[in-house]
C-alpha positions as a Markdown table, in Angstrom:
| # | Residue | x | y | z |
|---|---|---|---|---|
| 1 | Met | 0.0 | 0.0 | 0.0 |
| 2 | Tyr | 1.1 | 3.6 | -0.6 |
| 3 | Arg | 0.0 | 6.9 | 0.7 |
| 4 | Gln | 0.6 | 10.3 | -0.9 |
| 5 | Cys | 1.9 | 13.5 | 0.5 |
| 6 | Ile | 3.0 | 16.9 | -0.8 |
| 7 | Ala | 6.8 | 17.4 | -0.8 |
| 8 | Val | 8.1 | 20.9 | -1.2 |
| 9 | Val | 11.7 | 21.0 | -2.4 |
| 10 | Asp | 13.6 | 24.1 | -3.4 |
| 11 | Gly | 10.3 | 26.1 | -3.5 |
| 12 | Glu | 8.5 | 23.6 | -5.7 |
| 13 | Ser | 5.8 | 21.2 | -4.6 |
| 14 | Ala | 5.6 | 17.6 | -5.8 |
| 15 | Leu | 3.1 | 14.8 | -5.2 |
| 16 | Val | 5.0 | 11.7 | -4.0 |
| 17 | Ser | 3.9 | 8.2 | -3.0 |
| 18 | Val | 5.2 | 6.6 | 0.1 |
| 19 | Ala | 5.1 | 2.9 | 0.8 |
| 20 | Thr | 3.2 | 1.8 | 4.0 |
| 21 | Gly | 2.3 | -1.4 | 5.7 |
| 22 | Glu | 3.9 | -4.5 | 4.2 |
| 23 | Asp | 5.4 | -2.6 | 1.3 |
| 24 | Ala | 7.4 | -0.6 | 3.9 |
| 25 | His | 8.2 | -3.6 | 6.1 |
| 26 | Glu | 5.6 | -2.5 | 8.6 |
| 27 | Arg | 7.3 | 0.8 | 9.0 |
| 28 | Ala | 5.6 | 4.0 | 7.9 |
| 29 | Val | 7.9 | 6.4 | 6.1 |
| 30 | Pro | 7.3 | 10.1 | 7.0 |
| 31 | Cys | 6.9 | 12.7 | 4.4 |
| 32 | Ser | 10.0 | 14.5 | 5.7 |
| 33 | Ala | 12.1 | 11.6 | 4.8 |
| 34 | Thr | 10.7 | 11.6 | 1.3 |
| 35 | Ile | 11.4 | 15.3 | 1.0 |
| 36 | Asp | 15.0 | 14.7 | 2.0 |
| 37 | Glu | 15.4 | 11.9 | -0.5 |
| 38 | Thr | 13.9 | 14.1 | -3.3 |
| 39 | Arg | 16.2 | 16.9 | -2.4 |
| 40 | Asp | 19.2 | 14.6 | -2.3 |
| 41 | Arg | 18.4 | 13.3 | -5.7 |
| 42 | Arg | 18.1 | 16.8 | -7.2 |
| 43 | Leu | 21.4 | 17.9 | -5.6 |
| 44 | Thr | 23.1 | 14.8 | -6.9 |
| 45 | Met | 21.8 | 15.6 | -10.4 |
| 46 | Leu | 23.0 | 19.2 | -10.0 |
| 47 | Arg | 26.4 | 18.1 | -8.9 |
| 48 | Arg | 26.7 | 15.8 | -11.9 |
| 49 | Ile | 25.7 | 18.6 | -14.3 |
| 50 | Ala | 28.2 | 21.0 | -12.6 |
| 51 | Val | 31.0 | 18.4 | -12.9 |
| 52 | Ala | 30.2 | 17.8 | -16.5 |
| 53 | Val | 30.3 | 21.5 | -17.3 |
| 54 | Trp | 33.6 | 21.8 | -15.4 |
| 55 | Leu | 35.0 | 18.9 | -17.4 |
| 56 | Leu | 33.9 | 20.5 | -20.7 |
| 57 | Val | 35.6 | 23.8 | -19.8 |
| 58 | Val | 38.8 | 22.0 | -18.8 |
| 59 | Val | 38.8 | 20.0 | -22.1 |
| 60 | Tyr | 38.0 | 23.1 | -24.2 |
| 61 | Arg | 40.8 | 25.1 | -22.6 |
| 62 | Thr | 43.2 | 22.2 | -23.0 |
| 63 | Val | 42.4 | 21.9 | -26.7 |
| 64 | Thr | 42.7 | 25.6 | -27.3 |
| 65 | Ala | 45.5 | 26.6 | -24.9 |
| 66 | Gly | 47.4 | 23.4 | -24.2 |
| 67 | Leu | 47.9 | 21.2 | -21.2 |
| 68 | Ala | 47.8 | 22.7 | -17.7 |
| 69 | Phe | 51.5 | 22.5 | -16.9 |
| 70 | Asn | 51.1 | 25.8 | -15.0 |
| 71 | Arg | 50.8 | 24.7 | -11.4 |
| 72 | Glu | 48.6 | 27.6 | -10.4 |
| 73 | Leu | 46.2 | 26.8 | -13.2 |
| 74 | Leu | 46.2 | 23.2 | -12.2 |
| 75 | Leu | 45.4 | 24.1 | -8.7 |
| 76 | Leu | 42.5 | 26.2 | -9.9 |
| 77 | Tyr | 41.2 | 23.3 | -12.0 |
| 78 | Ile | 41.3 | 21.0 | -9.0 |
| 79 | Ala | 39.7 | 23.5 | -6.6 |
| 80 | Thr | 36.8 | 24.4 | -9.0 |
| 81 | Gly | 36.3 | 20.7 | -9.7 |
| 82 | Leu | 36.0 | 19.9 | -6.0 |
| 83 | Met | 33.6 | 22.8 | -5.5 |
| 84 | Ala | 31.5 | 21.5 | -8.4 |
| 85 | Ala | 31.4 | 18.1 | -6.7 |
| 86 | Ser | 30.5 | 19.7 | -3.4 |
| 87 | Ile | 27.4 | 21.6 | -4.4 |
| 88 | Gly | 24.7 | 21.4 | -1.8 |
| 89 | Arg | 27.3 | 20.7 | 0.9 |
| 90 | Arg | 28.1 | 24.1 | 2.2 |
| 91 | Gln | 30.8 | 23.0 | 4.6 |
| 92 | Lys | 32.7 | 21.1 | 1.9 |
| 93 | Val | 32.7 | 24.2 | -0.4 |
| 94 | Phe | 34.3 | 26.2 | 2.4 |
| 95 | Ala | 36.6 | 23.3 | 3.1 |
| 96 | Val | 37.9 | 23.4 | -0.4 |
| 97 | Val | 39.2 | 26.9 | 0.0 |
| 98 | Arg | 40.5 | 26.3 | 3.5 |
| 99 | Asp | 42.2 | 22.9 | 2.8 |
| 100 | Trp | 43.8 | 23.8 | -0.5 |
| 101 | Leu | 45.3 | 27.1 | 0.7 |
| 102 | Pro | 48.6 | 25.5 | 1.8 |
| 103 | Phe | 49.3 | 24.4 | -1.8 |
| 104 | Ala | 48.7 | 28.0 | -3.1 |
| 105 | Val | 51.0 | 29.4 | -0.4 |
| 106 | Val | 53.8 | 26.9 | -1.3 |
| 107 | Leu | 53.5 | 27.7 | -5.0 |
| 108 | Leu | 53.6 | 31.5 | -4.3 |
| 109 | Val | 56.7 | 31.2 | -2.0 |
| 110 | Tyr | 58.4 | 28.9 | -4.5 |
| 111 | Asp | 58.0 | 31.4 | -7.3 |
| 112 | Leu | 59.3 | 34.2 | -5.1 |
| 113 | Ser | 62.2 | 32.3 | -3.8 |
| 114 | Arg | 64.4 | 33.4 | -6.7 |
| 115 | Gly | 64.1 | 37.0 | -5.7 |
| 116 | Ala | 64.7 | 36.1 | -2.1 |
| 117 | Ala | 67.9 | 34.3 | -3.0 |
| 118 | Thr | 69.2 | 37.3 | -5.0 |
| 119 | Leu | 68.2 | 39.7 | -2.2 |
| 120 | Leu | 70.0 | 37.6 | 0.4 |
| 121 | Gly | 73.1 | 37.5 | -1.7 |
| 122 | Ala | 74.1 | 34.0 | -0.8 |
| 123 | Pro | 76.8 | 32.6 | -3.2 |
| 124 | Cys | 75.5 | 30.1 | -5.6 |
| 125 | Leu | 77.1 | 26.6 | -5.8 |
| 126 | Trp | 78.4 | 25.9 | -9.3 |
| 127 | Gln | 81.2 | 23.3 | -9.0 |
| 128 | Leu | 80.4 | 21.3 | -5.9 |
| 129 | Gln | 77.8 | 19.1 | -7.5 |
| 130 | Pro | 79.8 | 18.1 | -10.7 |
| 131 | Gln | 82.8 | 17.4 | -8.4 |
| 132 | Ala | 80.6 | 15.2 | -6.2 |
| 133 | Asp | 79.2 | 13.3 | -9.3 |
| 134 | Arg | 82.7 | 12.8 | -10.6 |
| 135 | Trp | 83.8 | 11.4 | -7.3 |
| 136 | Met | 80.9 | 9.0 | -7.1 |
| 137 | Phe | 81.3 | 7.8 | -10.7 |
| 138 | Phe | 85.0 | 7.6 | -11.0 |
| 139 | Gly | 85.7 | 10.8 | -12.9 |
| 140 | Thr | 82.6 | 10.8 | -15.1 |
| 141 | Val | 79.6 | 13.1 | -14.9 |
| 142 | Pro | 76.5 | 10.9 | -15.5 |
| 143 | Thr | 74.7 | 13.7 | -17.4 |
| 144 | Val | 77.5 | 14.0 | -19.9 |
| 145 | Trp | 77.9 | 10.3 | -20.3 |
| 146 | Leu | 74.1 | 9.8 | -20.9 |
| 147 | Gln | 73.8 | 12.5 | -23.5 |
| 148 | Glu | 76.9 | 11.2 | -25.2 |
| 149 | His | 75.5 | 7.7 | -25.6 |
| 150 | Leu | 71.7 | 8.2 | -25.7 |
| 151 | Lys | 70.8 | 11.6 | -27.1 |
| 152 | Met | 69.7 | 11.4 | -30.7 |
| 153 | Ala | 69.4 | 14.1 | -33.4 |
| 154 | Asp | 65.6 | 13.7 | -33.1 |
| 155 | Pro | 63.9 | 12.6 | -29.9 |
| 156 | Pro | 63.2 | 8.9 | -29.9 |
| 157 | Trp | 59.9 | 7.5 | -28.7 |
| 158 | Trp | 61.1 | 6.9 | -25.1 |
| 159 | Glu | 61.8 | 10.6 | -24.7 |
| 160 | Val | 58.0 | 11.0 | -24.6 |
| 161 | Ile | 58.1 | 9.0 | -21.4 |
| 162 | Ile | 61.0 | 11.2 | -20.1 |
| 163 | Ser | 59.1 | 14.4 | -20.8 |
| 164 | Ala | 55.9 | 13.0 | -19.3 |
| 165 | Val | 57.5 | 11.8 | -16.1 |
| 166 | Tyr | 59.4 | 15.0 | -15.8 |
| 167 | Met | 56.2 | 17.0 | -16.1 |
| 168 | Ser | 54.3 | 14.7 | -13.7 |
| 169 | Phe | 56.0 | 16.7 | -10.9 |
| 170 | Phe | 53.8 | 19.6 | -11.7 |
| 171 | Leu | 50.7 | 17.4 | -11.7 |
| 172 | Leu | 50.9 | 14.2 | -9.6 |
| 173 | Pro | 51.2 | 15.6 | -6.1 |
| 174 | Tyr | 48.1 | 17.7 | -6.6 |
| 175 | Val | 46.2 | 14.9 | -8.2 |
| 176 | Val | 47.1 | 12.6 | -5.3 |
| 177 | Ala | 46.0 | 15.3 | -2.9 |
| 178 | Gly | 42.7 | 15.7 | -4.7 |
| 179 | Phe | 42.1 | 12.0 | -4.6 |
| 180 | Leu | 42.9 | 11.7 | -0.9 |
| 181 | Trp | 40.7 | 14.8 | -0.1 |
| 182 | Leu | 37.7 | 13.0 | -1.6 |
| 183 | Arg | 38.5 | 9.6 | -0.2 |
| 184 | Asp | 39.9 | 10.2 | 3.3 |
| 185 | Arg | 40.5 | 13.6 | 4.8 |
| 186 | Ala | 42.7 | 12.1 | 7.5 |
| 187 | Asp | 45.1 | 10.7 | 4.9 |
| 188 | Trp | 44.8 | 14.0 | 3.0 |
| 189 | Ala | 45.8 | 16.0 | 6.0 |
| 190 | Ala | 48.8 | 13.7 | 6.7 |
| 191 | Phe | 49.9 | 14.1 | 3.0 |
| 192 | Val | 49.6 | 17.9 | 3.2 |
| 193 | Arg | 51.7 | 18.1 | 6.3 |
| 194 | Arg | 54.5 | 16.1 | 4.6 |
| 195 | Phe | 54.1 | 18.0 | 1.3 |
| 196 | Val | 54.3 | 21.4 | 3.0 |
| 197 | Ala | 57.1 | 20.4 | 5.3 |
| 198 | Leu | 59.2 | 19.1 | 2.4 |
| 199 | Ser | 58.5 | 22.0 | 0.1 |
| 200 | Phe | 59.3 | 24.7 | 2.7 |
| 201 | Thr | 62.4 | 23.0 | 3.8 |
| 202 | Ala | 63.6 | 22.8 | 0.3 |
| 203 | Leu | 62.7 | 26.4 | -0.3 |
| 204 | Ile | 64.7 | 27.5 | 2.7 |
| 205 | Val | 67.7 | 25.6 | 1.3 |
| 206 | Tyr | 67.3 | 27.2 | -2.1 |
| 207 | Ile | 67.3 | 30.7 | -0.5 |
| 208 | Val | 70.3 | 30.2 | 1.8 |
| 209 | Met | 72.3 | 27.9 | -0.5 |
| 210 | Pro | 71.4 | 28.4 | -4.2 |
| 211 | Ser | 72.9 | 25.8 | -6.5 |
| 212 | Ala | 73.1 | 25.6 | -10.3 |
| 213 | Pro | 71.8 | 22.7 | -12.4 |
| 214 | Pro | 73.8 | 20.8 | -15.0 |
| 215 | Trp | 72.3 | 22.6 | -18.0 |
| 216 | Ala | 73.4 | 25.9 | -16.6 |
| 217 | Ala | 76.9 | 24.6 | -15.7 |
| 218 | Ala | 77.3 | 23.5 | -19.4 |
| 219 | Arg | 76.8 | 27.2 | -20.5 |
| 220 | Cys | 79.2 | 28.8 | -18.1 |
| 221 | Thr | 82.9 | 28.6 | -17.4 |
| 222 | Ala | 84.8 | 28.9 | -14.1 |
| 223 | His | 85.6 | 32.5 | -15.0 |
| 224 | Asp | 81.9 | 33.3 | -15.7 |
| 225 | Val | 80.8 | 32.2 | -12.2 |
| 226 | Thr | 83.7 | 33.6 | -10.1 |
| 227 | Gly | 82.2 | 34.7 | -6.8 |
| 228 | Gly | 79.2 | 32.4 | -7.1 |
| 229 | Pro | 76.6 | 34.6 | -8.8 |
| 230 | Ser | 73.0 | 33.3 | -8.9 |
| 231 | Asn | 72.0 | 34.9 | -12.1 |
| 232 | Pro | 75.0 | 35.3 | -14.4 |
| 233 | Pro | 74.5 | 36.3 | -18.1 |
| 234 | Cys | 76.1 | 33.0 | -19.2 |
| 235 | Met | 73.0 | 31.1 | -18.1 |
| 236 | Tyr | 71.0 | 32.5 | -20.9 |
| 237 | Arg | 73.3 | 31.8 | -23.8 |
| 238 | Ser | 73.5 | 28.7 | -25.9 |
| 239 | Pro | 75.9 | 25.9 | -24.7 |
| 240 | Ala | 77.2 | 25.6 | -28.3 |
| 241 | Gly | 80.7 | 26.9 | -28.5 |
| 242 | Val | 81.4 | 27.1 | -24.7 |
| 243 | Pro | 85.0 | 26.1 | -24.2 |
| 244 | Asp | 85.5 | 22.5 | -23.0 |
| 245 | Gly | 81.8 | 22.0 | -22.3 |
| 246 | Gly | 81.8 | 24.5 | -19.6 |
| 247 | Leu | 81.9 | 23.4 | -16.0 |
| 248 | Leu | 80.6 | 19.9 | -16.9 |
| 249 | Gly | 83.3 | 19.0 | -19.3 |
| 250 | Ala | 83.2 | 18.3 | -23.0 |
| 251 | Met | 81.3 | 15.5 | -24.7 |
| 252 | His | 83.9 | 13.2 | -26.4 |
| 253 | Val | 81.4 | 11.2 | -28.5 |
| 254 | His | 77.9 | 11.8 | -29.7 |
| 255 | Gln | 75.3 | 10.1 | -31.9 |
| 256 | Ala | 75.1 | 11.0 | -35.5 |
| 257 | Gly | 73.4 | 14.4 | -36.0 |
| 258 | Ala | 73.1 | 15.0 | -32.3 |
| 259 | His | 74.5 | 18.1 | -30.7 |
| 260 | Ser | 78.0 | 17.6 | -29.3 |
| 261 | Phe | 77.3 | 19.5 | -26.1 |
| 262 | Val | 75.1 | 19.0 | -23.0 |
| 263 | Glu | 71.8 | 20.7 | -23.3 |
| 264 | Arg | 68.5 | 20.9 | -21.5 |
| 265 | Ile | 66.1 | 18.4 | -23.1 |
| 266 | Ser | 63.4 | 17.7 | -20.6 |
| 267 | Thr | 60.7 | 18.8 | -22.9 |
| 268 | Arg | 62.0 | 17.4 | -26.2 |
| 269 | Gly | 59.7 | 14.5 | -26.1 |
| 270 | Trp | 56.6 | 16.6 | -26.7 |
| 271 | Gly | 57.8 | 17.3 | -30.2 |
| 272 | Thr | 57.4 | 13.6 | -31.0 |
| 273 | Leu | 53.7 | 14.0 | -30.2 |
| 274 | His | 53.6 | 17.3 | -32.1 |
| 275 | Leu | 52.9 | 19.1 | -28.9 |
| 276 | Gln | 55.6 | 21.8 | -29.4 |
| 277 | Ser | 53.2 | 24.3 | -27.8 |
| 278 | Ala | 53.3 | 22.3 | -24.6 |
| 279 | Gly | 57.0 | 22.3 | -24.6 |
| 280 | Ala | 57.1 | 26.0 | -25.3 |
| 281 | Leu | 54.7 | 26.6 | -22.4 |
| 282 | Val | 56.9 | 24.6 | -20.0 |
| 283 | Asn | 60.0 | 26.4 | -21.2 |
| 284 | Ser | 58.5 | 29.8 | -20.6 |
| 285 | Gly | 57.3 | 28.6 | -17.1 |
| 286 | Gln | 60.8 | 27.3 | -16.3 |
| 287 | Ala | 62.3 | 30.7 | -17.2 |
| 288 | Ser | 60.1 | 32.5 | -14.7 |
| 289 | Val | 60.9 | 30.5 | -11.6 |
| 290 | Asn | 64.0 | 29.9 | -9.5 |
| 291 | Leu | 66.7 | 28.7 | -11.9 |
| 292 | Val | 69.3 | 27.9 | -9.2 |
| 293 | Ala | 67.3 | 25.5 | -7.1 |
| 294 | Ala | 69.2 | 22.2 | -7.7 |
| 295 | Ile | 70.0 | 21.1 | -4.2 |
| 296 | Pro | 67.9 | 19.2 | -3.2 |
| 297 | Ser | 66.0 | 18.0 | -6.2 |
| 298 | Leu | 62.3 | 18.7 | -5.3 |
| 299 | His | 61.4 | 16.7 | -8.4 |
| 300 | Ala | 63.0 | 13.7 | -6.9 |
| 301 | Gly | 62.0 | 14.5 | -3.3 |
| 302 | Leu | 58.3 | 15.0 | -4.0 |
| 303 | Ser | 58.2 | 11.9 | -6.2 |
| 304 | Ala | 59.8 | 9.8 | -3.4 |
| 305 | Leu | 57.3 | 11.4 | -0.9 |
| 306 | Val | 54.4 | 10.3 | -3.1 |
| 307 | Val | 55.8 | 6.8 | -3.4 |
| 308 | Met | 56.5 | 6.4 | 0.4 |
| 309 | Phe | 53.1 | 7.9 | 1.4 |
| 310 | Leu | 51.2 | 5.6 | -1.0 |
| 311 | Trp | 53.2 | 2.5 | -0.3 |
| 312 | Arg | 51.0 | 1.2 | 2.5 |
| 313 | Arg | 47.8 | 2.6 | 1.0 |
| 314 | Val | 47.9 | 0.7 | -2.3 |
| 315 | Arg | 47.8 | -3.0 | -3.2 |
| 316 | Ala | 51.1 | -4.9 | -3.3 |
| 317 | Thr | 50.7 | -5.3 | -7.1 |
| 318 | Trp | 51.0 | -1.5 | -7.5 |
| 319 | Arg | 54.1 | -1.1 | -5.5 |
| 320 | Pro | 56.6 | -2.1 | -8.2 |
| 321 | Leu | 55.1 | 0.6 | -10.4 |
| 322 | Leu | 55.7 | 3.2 | -7.7 |
| 323 | Val | 59.4 | 2.2 | -7.5 |
| 324 | Val | 59.7 | 2.3 | -11.3 |
| 325 | Tyr | 58.2 | 5.8 | -11.3 |
| 326 | Ala | 60.7 | 7.1 | -8.8 |
| 327 | Leu | 63.6 | 5.6 | -10.7 |
| 328 | Thr | 62.3 | 6.8 | -14.0 |
| 329 | Met | 62.1 | 10.3 | -12.6 |
| 330 | Ala | 65.7 | 10.1 | -11.4 |
| 331 | Phe | 66.9 | 8.9 | -14.8 |
| 332 | Ala | 64.9 | 11.7 | -16.6 |
| 333 | Leu | 66.4 | 14.4 | -14.4 |
| 334 | Val | 69.9 | 13.3 | -14.9 |
| 335 | Tyr | 69.6 | 12.5 | -18.6 |
| 336 | Ser | 67.9 | 15.8 | -19.4 |
| 337 | Ala | 70.5 | 17.9 | -17.5 |
| 338 | Glu | 67.9 | 19.1 | -15.0 |
| 339 | His | 69.8 | 17.7 | -11.9 |
| 340 | Tyr | 72.9 | 16.0 | -10.8 |
| 341 | Val | 72.9 | 12.6 | -9.1 |
| 342 | Ile | 73.9 | 14.2 | -5.8 |
| 343 | Asp | 70.8 | 16.5 | -6.1 |
| 344 | Ile | 68.6 | 13.4 | -6.4 |
| 345 | Leu | 70.1 | 11.6 | -3.5 |
| 346 | Leu | 69.7 | 14.6 | -1.3 |
| 347 | Gly | 66.1 | 15.0 | -2.5 |
| 348 | Trp | 65.3 | 11.4 | -1.6 |
| 349 | Ala | 67.1 | 11.8 | 1.8 |
| 350 | Leu | 65.1 | 14.9 | 2.6 |
| 351 | Ala | 61.8 | 13.2 | 1.7 |
| 352 | Ala | 62.7 | 10.3 | 4.0 |
| 353 | Ile | 63.6 | 12.6 | 6.8 |
| 354 | Met | 60.4 | 14.6 | 6.4 |
| 355 | Met | 58.3 | 11.4 | 6.4 |
| 356 | Trp | 60.1 | 10.3 | 9.7 |
| 357 | Val | 59.9 | 13.7 | 11.4 |
| 358 | Ile | 56.3 | 14.3 | 10.6 |
| 359 | Gly | 55.4 | 10.8 | 11.6 |
| 360 | Tyr | 57.2 | 11.1 | 14.9 |
| 361 | Leu | 55.6 | 14.4 | 15.7 |
| 362 | Glu | 52.1 | 13.0 | 14.8 |
| 363 | Ala | 52.7 | 10.0 | 17.1 |
| 364 | Arg | 54.0 | 12.3 | 19.9 |
| 365 | Trp | 51.0 | 14.6 | 19.6 |
| 366 | Thr | 48.7 | 11.6 | 19.7 |
| 367 | Arg | 50.4 | 10.3 | 22.9 |
| 368 | Arg | 50.2 | 13.7 | 24.5 |
| 369 | Arg | 46.5 | 14.0 | 23.8 |
| 370 | Ser | 45.9 | 10.5 | 25.1 |
| 371 | Ser | 47.9 | 11.1 | 28.3 |
| 372 | Gly | 46.1 | 14.4 | 28.9 |
| 373 | Ser | 42.7 | 12.8 | 28.5 |
| 374 | Asp | 40.5 | 11.9 | 31.4 |
| 375 | Val | 40.0 | 8.4 | 30.1 |
| 376 | Val | 42.1 | 5.5 | 28.9 |
| 377 | Glu | 41.1 | 2.9 | 26.3 |
| 378 | Pro | 39.9 | -0.4 | 27.5 |
| 379 | Ala | 42.1 | -3.4 | 27.1 |
| 380 | Gly | 42.2 | -7.2 | 27.8 |
| 381 | Asp | 38.8 | -9.0 | 27.8 |
| 382 | Leu | 36.8 | -5.8 | 27.6 |
| 383 | Ala | 38.5 | -4.6 | 24.5 |
| 384 | Gly | 38.4 | -8.0 | 22.8 |
| 385 | Gly | 34.9 | -9.2 | 23.5 |
| 386 | Leu | 32.4 | -6.6 | 24.8 |
| 387 | Ala | 30.9 | -3.5 | 23.3 |
| 388 | Val | 32.1 | -0.5 | 25.4 |
| 389 | Glu | 30.1 | 2.6 | 25.0 |
| 390 | Ser | 32.3 | 4.6 | 27.2 |
| 391 | Pro | 36.0 | 3.8 | 28.0 |
| 392 | Val | 37.2 | 2.8 | 31.4 |
| 393 | Asp | 38.0 | 5.8 | 33.6 |
| 394 | Gln | 41.2 | 6.3 | 35.6 |
| 395 | Val | 39.7 | 5.4 | 39.0 |
| 396 | Gly | 39.3 | 1.8 | 37.9 |
| 397 | Asp | 35.5 | 1.6 | 37.5 |
| 398 | Val | 34.1 | -0.2 | 34.5 |
| 399 | Ala | 32.2 | 2.0 | 32.1 |
| 400 | Asp | 28.7 | 1.4 | 31.0 |
| 401 | Met | 28.3 | -1.7 | 28.8 |
| 402 | Arg | 25.3 | -1.5 | 26.4 |
| 403 | Gly | 23.9 | -3.1 | 23.4 |
| 404 | Gly | 22.0 | -6.1 | 24.7 |
| 405 | His | 19.4 | -7.4 | 27.2 |
| 406 | His | 21.5 | -9.7 | 29.4 |
| 407 | Gly | 23.9 | -9.1 | 32.2 |
| 408 | Val | 26.4 | -10.8 | 34.5 |
| 409 | Gln | 24.6 | -12.8 | 37.1 |
| 410 | Arg | 27.0 | -12.5 | 40.0 |
| 411 | Ala | 29.5 | -10.0 | 41.3 |
| 412 | Gln | 33.1 | -10.4 | 40.4 |
| 413 | Trp | 36.1 | -9.1 | 42.3 |
| 414 | Val | 39.6 | -8.3 | 41.2 |
| 415 | Phe | 42.4 | -8.5 | 43.8 |
| 416 | Gly | 45.8 | -7.0 | 43.2 |
| 417 | Gly | 47.0 | -7.6 | 39.6 |
| 418 | Gln | 44.5 | -10.3 | 38.8 |
| 419 | Arg | 42.8 | -10.1 | 35.4 |
| 420 | Leu | 39.1 | -9.0 | 35.3 |
| 421 | Asp | 37.3 | -12.0 | 33.7 |
| 422 | Val | 33.7 | -11.9 | 32.6 |
| 423 | Glu | 31.8 | -15.1 | 33.6 |
| 424 | Asp | 28.4 | -16.5 | 33.8 |
| 425 | Ile | 26.8 | -14.6 | 31.0 |
| 426 | Glu | 23.2 | -15.7 | 31.0 |
| 427 | Ala | 22.7 | -18.5 | 28.5 |
| 428 | Gly | 20.3 | -18.5 | 25.7 |
| 429 | Ser | 21.2 | -15.2 | 24.2 |
| 430 | Arg | 21.3 | -15.0 | 20.4 |
| 431 | Glu | 23.3 | -11.8 | 20.5 |
| 432 | Pro | 27.0 | -11.9 | 20.1 |
| 433 | Val | 29.3 | -11.3 | 23.0 |
| 434 | Gly | 29.8 | -7.7 | 21.9 |
| 435 | Ala | 26.1 | -7.0 | 22.2 |
| 436 | Gln | 25.7 | -8.2 | 25.8 |
| 437 | Cys | 26.1 | -5.8 | 28.6 |
| 438 | Leu | 27.5 | -5.7 | 32.1 |
| 439 | Asp | 25.7 | -4.4 | 35.1 |
| 440 | Gln | 28.3 | -1.9 | 36.4 |
| 441 | Ser | 26.9 | -2.0 | 39.9 |
| 442 | His | 28.1 | -5.6 | 40.3 |
| 443 | Leu | 31.7 | -5.0 | 39.2 |
| 444 | Val | 34.5 | -3.9 | 41.5 |
| 445 | Asp | 38.1 | -3.3 | 40.6 |
| 446 | Asp | 40.5 | -2.6 | 43.6 |
| 447 | Arg | 43.6 | -2.2 | 41.5 |
| 448 | Pro | 45.6 | 1.2 | 41.2 |
| 449 | Ala | 44.1 | 3.8 | 38.9 |
| 450 | Arg | 45.4 | 2.5 | 35.6 |
| 451 | Gly | 42.3 | 1.1 | 33.9 |
| 452 | Val | 41.5 | -2.5 | 33.2 |
| 453 | Asp | 44.5 | -4.7 | 32.3 |
């Protein structure tokens, strides 16, 4: 049987039918519930329409203006998409602005760090990293060796992977954050803490200790960088014709038709896909940010951070892919002359340190909150078998046990360090142990104030 009622939703009335009697499992459904269901359905439809419109706008702009390699634009895409998916949920709309603000701050500070480094006047490191790489690889700079043996006149197919992995730095951390924000805000908050800590620590290093990347070292000689300038004119010239390959050293061999000098080739792969506009957009963006931010490699650091954070949150079958991603990023950075090997190792180390430090601080904060609380968590038999509505307080009394209709039939006493056992539960109950309850008035615990063992 059904009854009808008038539901008013968003200022409009609608005649709805509500199941009653047997059709409703002997439970009458009030009109207010029907109104809520109708409103939820409309909001769901509105959210889907908004997300579809958002997707069309993103696709249209991508087709007309290129991929969103600009991080600020990507952040805008993610924030507006999350807002579209949160229509009708006022708190979530405000949460988008509040929660994603740290990312905007990091990006702003990162873009301003170049000016801060120049203002501070700290000398830039030019020769330390190539010397370190030569020491680790027996007199060879890996970037020089890789471009000698692998760089072709025209980018091969695998350079598409190199360019894509390199550019994933500008996309993946924010995509992961967006996924976590929708799935589990606790995981999202944990990721943000590590992301912000790693980024700001790296930014501080960039400001107080600027360091030049390999592509810049290939354009400058020791005379050009006397005194450690952070923005010498030699950085903006072509590496062709620089004596002895600049600070990196000359290439002794090269593939047929390939340039005989080390060059920045992190975006060459886009030409294979006829996406030269994407490469040009990336190059223009690279020219507007801090160019002497090699130590530590934030590309390598954030990639390692994503891998370490997701390691226990994904299935085991996905973990090899995470490792391959981090190693491919490292290869791409060295081969394309974006970073030295020492930069990558320091980036990985910094990511591991930040994971440990933030994890330690989170655990310490949790312990402090627990120790400052008026209650302690139940343990022993109570934790394993009975449903506890309230925890055990510090004076040793047992909290209310609810959820069933049966109780302990006789009093139990605990002497000294003996264990509090639960016995003589009334037989015949169909409820599981966790649904039975204890009569607190019959339980006595004379141990010191430390909760139930």
